[in-house]
GROMACS .gro file of C-alpha atoms in nm:
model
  279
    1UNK     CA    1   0.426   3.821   3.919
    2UNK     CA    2   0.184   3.567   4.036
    3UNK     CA    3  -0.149   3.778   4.020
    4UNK     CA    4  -0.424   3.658   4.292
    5UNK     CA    5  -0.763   3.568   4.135
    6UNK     CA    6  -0.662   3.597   3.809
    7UNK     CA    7  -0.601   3.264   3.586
    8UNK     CA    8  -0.255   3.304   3.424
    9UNK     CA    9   0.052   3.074   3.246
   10UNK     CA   10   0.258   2.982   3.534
   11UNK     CA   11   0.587   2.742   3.521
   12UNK     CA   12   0.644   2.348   3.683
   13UNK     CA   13   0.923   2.470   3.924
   14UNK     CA   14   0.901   2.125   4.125
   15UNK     CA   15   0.731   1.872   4.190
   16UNK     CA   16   0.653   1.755   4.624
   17UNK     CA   17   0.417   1.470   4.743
   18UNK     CA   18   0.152   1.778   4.818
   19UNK     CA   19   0.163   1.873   4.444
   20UNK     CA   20   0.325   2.113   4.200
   21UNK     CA   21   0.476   2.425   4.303
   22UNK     CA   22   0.445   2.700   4.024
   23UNK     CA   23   0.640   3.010   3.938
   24UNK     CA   24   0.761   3.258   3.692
   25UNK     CA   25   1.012   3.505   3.656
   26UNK     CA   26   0.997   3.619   4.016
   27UNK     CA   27   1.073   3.409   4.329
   28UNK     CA   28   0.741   3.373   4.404
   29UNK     CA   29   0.557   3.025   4.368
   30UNK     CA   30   0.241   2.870   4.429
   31UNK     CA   31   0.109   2.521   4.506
   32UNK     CA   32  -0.122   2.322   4.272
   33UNK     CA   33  -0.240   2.056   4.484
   34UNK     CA   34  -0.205   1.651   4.390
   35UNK     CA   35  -0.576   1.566   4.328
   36UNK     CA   36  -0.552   1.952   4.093
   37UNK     CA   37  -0.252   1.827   3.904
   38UNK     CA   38  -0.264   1.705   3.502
   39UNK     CA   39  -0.150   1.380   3.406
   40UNK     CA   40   0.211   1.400   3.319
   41UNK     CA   41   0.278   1.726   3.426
   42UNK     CA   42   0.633   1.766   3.483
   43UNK     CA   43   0.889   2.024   3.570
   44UNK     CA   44   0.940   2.297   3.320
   45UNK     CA   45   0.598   2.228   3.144
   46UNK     CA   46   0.321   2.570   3.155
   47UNK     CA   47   0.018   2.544   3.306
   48UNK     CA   48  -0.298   2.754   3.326
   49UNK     CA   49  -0.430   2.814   3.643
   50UNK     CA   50  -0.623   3.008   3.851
   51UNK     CA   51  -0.452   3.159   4.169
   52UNK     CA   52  -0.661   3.256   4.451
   53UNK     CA   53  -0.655   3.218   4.871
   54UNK     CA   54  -0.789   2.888   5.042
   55UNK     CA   55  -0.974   2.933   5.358
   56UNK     CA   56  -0.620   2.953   5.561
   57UNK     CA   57  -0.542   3.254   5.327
   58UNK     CA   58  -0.246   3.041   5.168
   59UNK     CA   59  -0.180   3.083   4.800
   60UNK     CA   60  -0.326   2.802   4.596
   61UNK     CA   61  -0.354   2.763   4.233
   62UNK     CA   62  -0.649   2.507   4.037
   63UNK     CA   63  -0.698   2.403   3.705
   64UNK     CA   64  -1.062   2.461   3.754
   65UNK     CA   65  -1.193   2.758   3.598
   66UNK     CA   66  -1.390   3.057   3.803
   67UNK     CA   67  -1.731   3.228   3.775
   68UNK     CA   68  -1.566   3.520   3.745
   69UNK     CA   69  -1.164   3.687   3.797
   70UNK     CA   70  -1.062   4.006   4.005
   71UNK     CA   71  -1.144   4.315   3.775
   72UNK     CA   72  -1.465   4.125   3.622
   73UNK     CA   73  -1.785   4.194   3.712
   74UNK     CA   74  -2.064   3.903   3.708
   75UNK     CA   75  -2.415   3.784   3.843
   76UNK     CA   76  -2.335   3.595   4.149
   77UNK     CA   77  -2.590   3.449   4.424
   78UNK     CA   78  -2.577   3.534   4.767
   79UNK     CA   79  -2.547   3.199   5.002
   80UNK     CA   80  -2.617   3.367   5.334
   81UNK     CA   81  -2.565   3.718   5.498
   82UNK     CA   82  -2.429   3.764   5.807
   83UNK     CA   83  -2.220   4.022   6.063
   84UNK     CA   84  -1.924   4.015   5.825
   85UNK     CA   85  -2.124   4.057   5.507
   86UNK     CA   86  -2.279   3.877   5.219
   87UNK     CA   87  -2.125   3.561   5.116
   88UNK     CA   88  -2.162   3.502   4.771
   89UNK     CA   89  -2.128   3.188   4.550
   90UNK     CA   90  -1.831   3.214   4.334
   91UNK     CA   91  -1.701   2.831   4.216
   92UNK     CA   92  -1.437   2.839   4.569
   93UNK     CA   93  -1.448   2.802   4.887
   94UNK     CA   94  -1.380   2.998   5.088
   95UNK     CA   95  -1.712   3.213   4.934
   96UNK     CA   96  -1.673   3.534   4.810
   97UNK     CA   97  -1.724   3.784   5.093
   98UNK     CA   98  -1.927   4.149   5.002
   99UNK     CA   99  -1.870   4.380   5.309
  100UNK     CA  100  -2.150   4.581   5.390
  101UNK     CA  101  -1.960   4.834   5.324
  102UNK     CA  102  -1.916   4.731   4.969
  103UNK     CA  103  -2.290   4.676   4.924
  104UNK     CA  104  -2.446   4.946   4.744
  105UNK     CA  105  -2.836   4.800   4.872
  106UNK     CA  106  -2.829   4.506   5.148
  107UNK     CA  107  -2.774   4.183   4.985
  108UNK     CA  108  -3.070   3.906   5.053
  109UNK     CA  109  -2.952   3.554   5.086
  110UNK     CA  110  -3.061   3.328   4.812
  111UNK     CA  111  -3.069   3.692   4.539
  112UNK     CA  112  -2.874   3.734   4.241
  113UNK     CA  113  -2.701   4.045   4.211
  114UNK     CA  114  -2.445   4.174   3.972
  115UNK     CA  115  -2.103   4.221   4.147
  116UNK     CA  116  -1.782   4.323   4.093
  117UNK     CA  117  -1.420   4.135   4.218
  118UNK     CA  118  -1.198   4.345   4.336
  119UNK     CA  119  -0.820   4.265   4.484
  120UNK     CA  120  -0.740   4.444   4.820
  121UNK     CA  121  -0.369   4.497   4.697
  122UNK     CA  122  -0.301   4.540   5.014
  123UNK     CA  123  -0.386   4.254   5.185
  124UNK     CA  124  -0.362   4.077   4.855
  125UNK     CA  125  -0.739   3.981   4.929
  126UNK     CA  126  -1.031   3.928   4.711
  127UNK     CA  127  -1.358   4.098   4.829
  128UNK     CA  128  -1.698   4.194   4.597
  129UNK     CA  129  -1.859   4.482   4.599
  130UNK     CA  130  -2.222   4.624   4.414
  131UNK     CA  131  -2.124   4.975   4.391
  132UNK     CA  132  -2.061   4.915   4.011
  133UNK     CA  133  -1.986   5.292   3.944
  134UNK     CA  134  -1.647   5.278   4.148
  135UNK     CA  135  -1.516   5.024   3.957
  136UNK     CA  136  -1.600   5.226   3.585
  137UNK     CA  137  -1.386   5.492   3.476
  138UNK     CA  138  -1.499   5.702   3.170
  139UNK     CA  139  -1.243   5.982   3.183
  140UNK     CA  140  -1.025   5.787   2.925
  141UNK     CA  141  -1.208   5.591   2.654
  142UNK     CA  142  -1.097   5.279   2.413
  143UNK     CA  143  -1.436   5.313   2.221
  144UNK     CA  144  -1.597   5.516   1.982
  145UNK     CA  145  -1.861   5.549   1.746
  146UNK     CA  146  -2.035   5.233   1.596
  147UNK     CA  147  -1.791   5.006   1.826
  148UNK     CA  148  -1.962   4.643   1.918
  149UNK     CA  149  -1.862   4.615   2.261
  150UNK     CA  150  -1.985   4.375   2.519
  151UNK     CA  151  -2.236   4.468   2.794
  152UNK     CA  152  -2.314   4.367   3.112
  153UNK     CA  153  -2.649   4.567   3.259
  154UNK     CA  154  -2.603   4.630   3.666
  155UNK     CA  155  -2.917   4.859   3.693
  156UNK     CA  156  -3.244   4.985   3.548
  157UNK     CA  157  -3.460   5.300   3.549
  158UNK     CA  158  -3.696   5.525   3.391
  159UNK     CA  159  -3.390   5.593   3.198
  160UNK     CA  160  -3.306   5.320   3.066
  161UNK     CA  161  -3.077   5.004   3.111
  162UNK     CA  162  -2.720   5.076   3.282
  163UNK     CA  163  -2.417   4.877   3.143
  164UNK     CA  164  -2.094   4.801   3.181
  165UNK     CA  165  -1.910   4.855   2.869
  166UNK     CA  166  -1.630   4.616   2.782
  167UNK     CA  167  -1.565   4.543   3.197
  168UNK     CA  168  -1.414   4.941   3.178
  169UNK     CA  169  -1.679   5.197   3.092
  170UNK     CA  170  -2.018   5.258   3.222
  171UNK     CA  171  -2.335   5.369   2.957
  172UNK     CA  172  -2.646   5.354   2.911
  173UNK     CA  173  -2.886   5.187   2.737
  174UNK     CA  174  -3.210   5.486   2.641
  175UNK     CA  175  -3.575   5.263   2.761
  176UNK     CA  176  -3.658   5.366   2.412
  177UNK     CA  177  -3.385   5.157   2.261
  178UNK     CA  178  -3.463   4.852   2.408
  179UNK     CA  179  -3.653   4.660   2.205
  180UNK     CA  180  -3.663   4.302   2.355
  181UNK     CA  181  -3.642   4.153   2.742
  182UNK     CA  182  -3.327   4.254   2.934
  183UNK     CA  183  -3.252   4.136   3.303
  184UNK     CA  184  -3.021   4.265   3.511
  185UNK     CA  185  -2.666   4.056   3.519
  186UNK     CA  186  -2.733   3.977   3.146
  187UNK     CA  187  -2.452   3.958   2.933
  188UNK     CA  188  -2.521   4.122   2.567
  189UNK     CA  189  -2.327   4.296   2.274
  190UNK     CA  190  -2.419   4.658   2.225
  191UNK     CA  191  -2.299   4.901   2.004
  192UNK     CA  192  -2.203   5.279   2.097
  193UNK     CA  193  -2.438   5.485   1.940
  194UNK     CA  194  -2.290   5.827   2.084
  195UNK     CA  195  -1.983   5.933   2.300
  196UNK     CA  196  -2.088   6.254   2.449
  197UNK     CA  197  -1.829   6.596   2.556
  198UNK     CA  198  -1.829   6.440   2.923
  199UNK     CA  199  -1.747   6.099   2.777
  200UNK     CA  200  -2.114   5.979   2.882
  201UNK     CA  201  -2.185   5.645   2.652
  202UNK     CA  202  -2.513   5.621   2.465
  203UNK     CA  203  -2.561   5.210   2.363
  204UNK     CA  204  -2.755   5.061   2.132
  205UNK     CA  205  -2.850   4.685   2.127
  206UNK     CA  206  -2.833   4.713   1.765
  207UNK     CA  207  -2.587   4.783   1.554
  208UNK     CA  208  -2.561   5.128   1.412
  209UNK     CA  209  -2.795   5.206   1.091
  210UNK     CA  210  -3.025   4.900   1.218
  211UNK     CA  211  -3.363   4.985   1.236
  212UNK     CA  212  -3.595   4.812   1.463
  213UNK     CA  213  -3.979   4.798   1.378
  214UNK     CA  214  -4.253   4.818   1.587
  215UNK     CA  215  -4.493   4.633   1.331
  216UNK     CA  216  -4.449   4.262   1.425
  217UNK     CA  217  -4.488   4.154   1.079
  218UNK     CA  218  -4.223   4.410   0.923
  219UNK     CA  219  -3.934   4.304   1.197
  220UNK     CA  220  -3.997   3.959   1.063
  221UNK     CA  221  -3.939   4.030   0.777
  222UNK     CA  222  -3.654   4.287   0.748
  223UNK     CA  223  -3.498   3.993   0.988
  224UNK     CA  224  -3.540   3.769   0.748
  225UNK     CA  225  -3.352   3.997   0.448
  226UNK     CA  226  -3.098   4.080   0.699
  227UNK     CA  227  -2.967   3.745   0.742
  228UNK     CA  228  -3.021   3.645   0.371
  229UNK     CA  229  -2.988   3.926   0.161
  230UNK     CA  230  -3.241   3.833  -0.098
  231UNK     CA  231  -3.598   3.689  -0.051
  232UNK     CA  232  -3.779   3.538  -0.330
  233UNK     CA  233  -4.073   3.644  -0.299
  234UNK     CA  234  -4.295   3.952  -0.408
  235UNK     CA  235  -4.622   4.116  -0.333
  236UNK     CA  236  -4.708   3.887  -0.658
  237UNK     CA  237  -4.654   3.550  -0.432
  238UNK     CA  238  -4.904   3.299  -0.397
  239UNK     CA  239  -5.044   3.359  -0.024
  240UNK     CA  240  -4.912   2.968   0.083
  241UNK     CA  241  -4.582   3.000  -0.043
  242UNK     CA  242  -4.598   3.359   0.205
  243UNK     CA  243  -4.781   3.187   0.477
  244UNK     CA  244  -4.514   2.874   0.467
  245UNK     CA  245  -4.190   3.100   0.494
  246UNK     CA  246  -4.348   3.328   0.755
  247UNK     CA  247  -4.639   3.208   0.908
  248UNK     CA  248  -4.859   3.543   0.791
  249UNK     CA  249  -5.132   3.658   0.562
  250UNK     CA  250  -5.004   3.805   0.180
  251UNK     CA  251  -5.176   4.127   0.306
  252UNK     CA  252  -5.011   4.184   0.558
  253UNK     CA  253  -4.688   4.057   0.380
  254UNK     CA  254  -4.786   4.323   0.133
  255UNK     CA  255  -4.795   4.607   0.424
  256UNK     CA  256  -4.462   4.524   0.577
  257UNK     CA  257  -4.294   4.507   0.202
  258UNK     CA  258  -4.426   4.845   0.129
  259UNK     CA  259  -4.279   4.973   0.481
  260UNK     CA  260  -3.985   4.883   0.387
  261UNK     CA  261  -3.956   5.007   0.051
  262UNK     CA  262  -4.078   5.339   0.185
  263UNK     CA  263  -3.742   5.345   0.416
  264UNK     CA  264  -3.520   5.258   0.132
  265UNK     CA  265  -3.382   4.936   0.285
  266UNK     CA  266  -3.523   4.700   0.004
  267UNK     CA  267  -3.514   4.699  -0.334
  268UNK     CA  268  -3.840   4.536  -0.553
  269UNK     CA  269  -3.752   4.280  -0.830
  270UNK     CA  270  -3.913   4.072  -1.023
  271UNK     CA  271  -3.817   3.787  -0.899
  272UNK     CA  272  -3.772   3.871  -0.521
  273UNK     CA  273  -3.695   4.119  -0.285
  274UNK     CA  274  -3.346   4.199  -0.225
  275UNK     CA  275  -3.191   4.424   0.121
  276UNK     CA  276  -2.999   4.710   0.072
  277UNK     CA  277  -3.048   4.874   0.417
  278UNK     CA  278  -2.695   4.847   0.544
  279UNK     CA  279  -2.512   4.997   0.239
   0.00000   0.00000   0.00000
């Protein structure tokens, strides 16, 4: 089938003065216009494309490559609002058009607001919508435990951050587990921390055993193992050769060593410091 607002492998069926007419296994076709066409293209070759409705509601395919495809959900600006609904900035033309209906809160021209394509099977008709929840189903899960899985956050509260989980799922993100700025429509890796009896997802932005610390100077320094492994350098270290890798005092090097060797993460040699927080 030739799937509206989705970008799939389609076949050269023909080639017409107006462009390319595409297919697959079925009888239906599509037309990738002359000024979309590749060099060379000829009949029987693949091509990607991306199949969506012009502003005449015809079937048209383009090599160009969307903001975002029906079942995806994405930060999208809102170009004006008017009786029909919000018209929202999606890489076509016509623009994407969120019924009021569909809006969860009314849309304000010129805002960014995370919103999800949907396909009016239907009409075969692409619409967005803000009321993220509809769209998330949690009654069946493809995670578990310690998965990375990537996030896209739609709201915030006292609660915490509220994601989408791998364009399926909805979880949340606890305020106390966020450690660093997070907007909403940003596009992060989480990691689920715990899948609850009602199949509510806890996320974590950090992957499971990580520990993050509130001491400034500690993070920066149990960063700094992380990615290495091995530092070489020891409460014993001349204070420049301390001061030139991380830009702080030896005492207070000395503090956030002794933090960490008090959580078991690092073990104390002679000749360095080496991590062992993730065995």
């Amino acid at each position: 089938m030739i799937h509206t607002g989705r970008t799939q492998d389609l076949l050269v069926l023909r080639t017409t003065p107006h462009g390319l007419f595409l297919g697959d296994d079925d009888d239906a076709e599509v037309l990738l216009p002359t000024n979309e066409c590749p060099n060379k293209a000829k009949e029987g070759d693949t091509l990607k494309v991306f199949v969506y409705r012009d502003a005449e509601h015809k079937l048209v395919a383009t090599t160009r490559s969307p903001k975002v495809q029906a079942g995806q959900f994405a930060p999208l600006r809102v170009n004006r609002v008017d009786d029909a609904g919000a018209h929202v900035d999606w890489g076509f033309e016509p623009e994407l058009l969120v019924p009021h209906s569909e809006q969860r809160k009314p849309l304000q021209e010129g805002r960014w607001h995370v919103i999800h394509v949907a396909l009016d099977e239907r009409k075969d008709r692409i619409y967005g919508s803000t009321r993220i929840e509809h769209f998330l189903d949690n009654s069946t899960l493809s995670v578990k435990r310690g998965d990375a899985v990537e996030l896209v956050v739609f709201a915030k509260s006292e609660l915490g951050l509220s994601v989408v989980v791998n364009n399926k799922h909805q979880g949340l993100v606890h305020a106390n587990e966020v450690f660093k700025p997070v907007s909403i429509g940003d596009r992060i890796t989480g990691y689920i921390k715990t899948v609850r009896e009602d199949n509510k997802l806890d996320v974590t932005l950090q992957p499971i055993g990580y520990r993050q610390y509130i001491d400034v100077n500690t993070e920066l320094v149990a960063k700094k193992l992380r990615a290495t492994g091995f530092l070489p350098l020891t409460d014993k270290s001349d204070a420049e050769d301390i001061h030139a890798e991380f830009g702080i005092s030896k005492k207070a090097f000395k503090k956030a060593l002794g933090a960490l060797y008090k959580d078991r993460v690092v073990r104390l040699e002679e000749t360095g410091v080496i991590w062992i927080g993730d065995r």
